[in-house]
PDB file of C-alpha atoms in Angstrom:
ATOM      1  CA  UNK A1269      43.432 -26.575 -16.070  1.00 53.00           C
ATOM      2  CA  UNK A1270      41.405 -28.121 -13.275  1.00 64.00           C
ATOM      3  CA  UNK A1271      40.422 -31.767 -13.542  1.00 74.00           C
ATOM      4  CA  UNK A1272      36.836 -32.922 -13.253  1.00 77.00           C
ATOM      5  CA  UNK A1273      37.544 -34.171  -9.728  1.00 72.00           C
ATOM      6  CA  UNK A1274      38.937 -30.793  -8.702  1.00 75.00           C
ATOM      7  CA  UNK A1275      35.875 -29.046 -10.125  1.00 79.00           C
ATOM      8  CA  UNK A1276      33.569 -31.388  -8.185  1.00 78.00           C
ATOM      9  CA  UNK A1277      35.532 -30.789  -4.968  1.00 77.00           C
ATOM     10  CA  UNK A1278      35.412 -27.019  -5.484  1.00 78.00           C
ATOM     11  CA  UNK A1279      31.647 -27.177  -6.121  1.00 81.00           C
ATOM     12  CA  UNK A1280      31.217 -29.271  -2.951  1.00 78.00           C
ATOM     13  CA  UNK A1281      33.059 -26.717  -0.818  1.00 77.00           C
ATOM     14  CA  UNK A1282      31.221 -23.786  -2.427  1.00 81.00           C
ATOM     15  CA  UNK A1283      27.899 -25.456  -1.628  1.00 80.00           C
ATOM     16  CA  UNK A1284      29.073 -26.169   1.929  1.00 77.00           C
ATOM     17  CA  UNK A1285      30.035 -22.511   2.399  1.00 77.00           C
ATOM     18  CA  UNK A1286      26.575 -21.395   1.227  1.00 81.00           C
ATOM     19  CA  UNK A1287      24.905 -23.877   3.582  1.00 80.00           C
ATOM     20  CA  UNK A1288      27.081 -22.635   6.463  1.00 77.00           C
ATOM     21  CA  UNK A1289      25.915 -19.076   5.778  1.00 79.00           C
ATOM     22  CA  UNK A1290      22.271 -20.237   5.728  1.00 83.00           C
ATOM     23  CA  UNK A1291      22.778 -22.172   8.950  1.00 78.00           C
ATOM     24  CA  UNK A1292      24.259 -19.091  10.619  1.00 79.00           C
ATOM     25  CA  UNK A1293      21.101 -17.163   9.632  1.00 79.00           C
ATOM     26  CA  UNK A1294      19.067 -19.462  11.890  1.00 79.00           C
ATOM     27  CA  UNK A1295      15.338 -20.101  11.846  1.00 79.00           C
ATOM     28  CA  UNK A1296      13.736 -22.458   9.330  1.00 82.00           C
ATOM     29  CA  UNK A1297      16.445 -21.727   6.765  1.00 83.00           C
ATOM     30  CA  UNK A1298      19.114 -22.668   9.298  1.00 79.00           C
ATOM     31  CA  UNK A1299      17.378 -25.941  10.157  1.00 81.00           C
ATOM     32  CA  UNK A1300      16.995 -26.854   6.482  1.00 85.00           C
ATOM     33  CA  UNK A1301      20.654 -26.000   5.840  1.00 80.00           C
ATOM     34  CA  UNK A1302      21.786 -28.205   8.737  1.00 78.00           C
ATOM     35  CA  UNK A1303      19.795 -31.152   7.350  1.00 80.00           C
ATOM     36  CA  UNK A1304      21.121 -30.538   3.827  1.00 80.00           C
ATOM     37  CA  UNK A1305      24.697 -30.436   5.146  1.00 75.00           C
ATOM     38  CA  UNK A1306      24.145 -33.700   6.969  1.00 74.00           C
ATOM     39  CA  UNK A1307      22.844 -35.403   3.832  1.00 74.00           C
ATOM     40  CA  UNK A1308      25.659 -33.949   1.742  1.00 71.00           C
ATOM     41  CA  UNK A1309      28.328 -35.056   4.221  1.00 60.00           C
ATOM     42  CA  UNK A1310      26.918 -38.577   4.389  1.00 54.00           C
ATOM     43  CA  UNK A1311      26.959 -38.960   0.617  1.00 51.00           C
ATOM     44  CA  UNK A1312      30.446 -37.428   0.404  1.00 52.00           C
ATOM     45  CA  UNK A1313      31.848 -39.836   2.982  1.00 46.00           C
ATOM     46  CA  UNK A1314      30.330 -42.891   1.304  1.00 46.00           C
ATOM     47  CA  UNK A1315      31.972 -42.196  -2.030  1.00 46.00           C
ATOM     48  CA  UNK A1316      35.393 -43.556  -2.748  1.00 49.00           C
ATOM     49  CA  UNK A1317      37.838 -42.257  -5.281  1.00 51.00           C
ATOM     50  CA  UNK A1318      40.357 -44.378  -7.129  1.00 52.00           C
ATOM     51  CA  UNK A1319      41.975 -41.697  -9.275  1.00 52.00           C
ATOM     52  CA  UNK A1320      43.509 -39.187  -6.859  1.00 53.00           C
ATOM     53  CA  UNK A1321      47.078 -39.114  -8.152  1.00 55.00           C
ATOM     54  CA  UNK A1322      48.489 -35.597  -8.042  1.00 63.00           C
ATOM     55  CA  UNK A1323      45.488 -34.169  -6.232  1.00 76.00           C
ATOM     56  CA  UNK A1324      46.871 -34.086  -2.670  1.00 80.00           C
ATOM     57  CA  UNK A1325      48.308 -30.550  -2.716  1.00 83.00           C
ATOM     58  CA  UNK A1326      45.206 -29.069  -4.338  1.00 84.00           C
ATOM     59  CA  UNK A1327      42.955 -30.946  -1.913  1.00 85.00           C
ATOM     60  CA  UNK A1328      44.866 -29.665   1.130  1.00 87.00           C
ATOM     61  CA  UNK A1329      44.704 -26.103  -0.232  1.00 88.00           C
ATOM     62  CA  UNK A1330      40.929 -26.401  -0.695  1.00 88.00           C
ATOM     63  CA  UNK A1331      40.510 -27.836   2.801  1.00 90.00           C
ATOM     64  CA  UNK A1332      42.511 -25.031   4.402  1.00 92.00           C
ATOM     65  CA  UNK A1333      40.643 -22.363   2.409  1.00 90.00           C
ATOM     66  CA  UNK A1334      37.429 -23.714   3.893  1.00 89.00           C
ATOM     67  CA  UNK A1335      38.621 -23.716   7.510  1.00 92.00           C
ATOM     68  CA  UNK A1336      39.526 -27.386   7.839  1.00 92.00           C
ATOM     69  CA  UNK A1337      42.650 -28.277   9.769  1.00 93.00           C
ATOM     70  CA  UNK A1338      44.969 -31.233  10.295  1.00 92.00           C
ATOM     71  CA  UNK A1339      44.339 -33.204  13.494  1.00 92.00           C
ATOM     72  CA  UNK A1340      46.716 -36.156  13.439  1.00 91.00           C
ATOM     73  CA  UNK A1341      48.306 -38.934  11.448  1.00 89.00           C
ATOM     74  CA  UNK A1342      45.953 -41.799  10.672  1.00 82.00           C
ATOM     75  CA  UNK A1343      46.609 -45.440   9.893  1.00 82.00           C
ATOM     76  CA  UNK A1344      48.798 -46.249   6.936  1.00 81.00           C
ATOM     77  CA  UNK A1345      49.040 -43.358   4.492  1.00 81.00           C
ATOM     78  CA  UNK A1346      46.043 -41.421   5.843  1.00 86.00           C
ATOM     79  CA  UNK A1347      45.716 -38.156   7.745  1.00 89.00           C
ATOM     80  CA  UNK A1348      42.822 -37.142   9.973  1.00 91.00           C
ATOM     81  CA  UNK A1349      41.416 -33.650   9.355  1.00 92.00           C
ATOM     82  CA  UNK A1350      38.605 -31.715  11.033  1.00 92.00           C
ATOM     83  CA  UNK A1351      35.918 -29.558   9.440  1.00 90.00           C
ATOM     84  CA  UNK A1352      34.487 -26.894  11.751  1.00 89.00           C
ATOM     85  CA  UNK A1353      31.681 -26.332   9.230  1.00 85.00           C
ATOM     86  CA  UNK A1354      30.280 -29.829   9.628  1.00 86.00           C
ATOM     87  CA  UNK A1355      31.849 -30.441  13.046  1.00 89.00           C
ATOM     88  CA  UNK A1356      33.196 -33.778  11.775  1.00 88.00           C
ATOM     89  CA  UNK A1357      36.595 -35.340  11.376  1.00 89.00           C
ATOM     90  CA  UNK A1358      37.480 -37.159   8.167  1.00 88.00           C
ATOM     91  CA  UNK A1359      40.419 -38.965   6.602  1.00 87.00           C
ATOM     92  CA  UNK A1360      42.536 -37.816   3.688  1.00 86.00           C
ATOM     93  CA  UNK A1361      44.560 -40.333   1.701  1.00 82.00           C
ATOM     94  CA  UNK A1362      48.119 -39.061   1.671  1.00 77.00           C
ATOM     95  CA  UNK A1363      48.809 -41.562  -1.096  1.00 68.00           C
ATOM     96  CA  UNK A1364      47.127 -39.144  -3.469  1.00 49.00           C
ATOM     97  CA  UNK A1365      50.401 -37.264  -3.895  1.00 46.00           C
TER      98      UNK A1365
END
């Protein structure tokens, strides 16, 4: 059974995939999708999670399913990943194992 956090992460990536498809369509829809993705990514990055125990493997699977890939080791117990959909790099807490 998926936890609430896993459900929220899945919903986030489903929404991102839909926005990517809209952005690929171009025109006014594409511009609106790009702005929506930017707002969504900003709010996602500003949130912090304190209860990530046991979520690392599921998180990595979700990231890979959505085209993200590992870039390098970060500081401490973090990894740096890249999302081609948002064209941004982000950190993943490896301590969430």
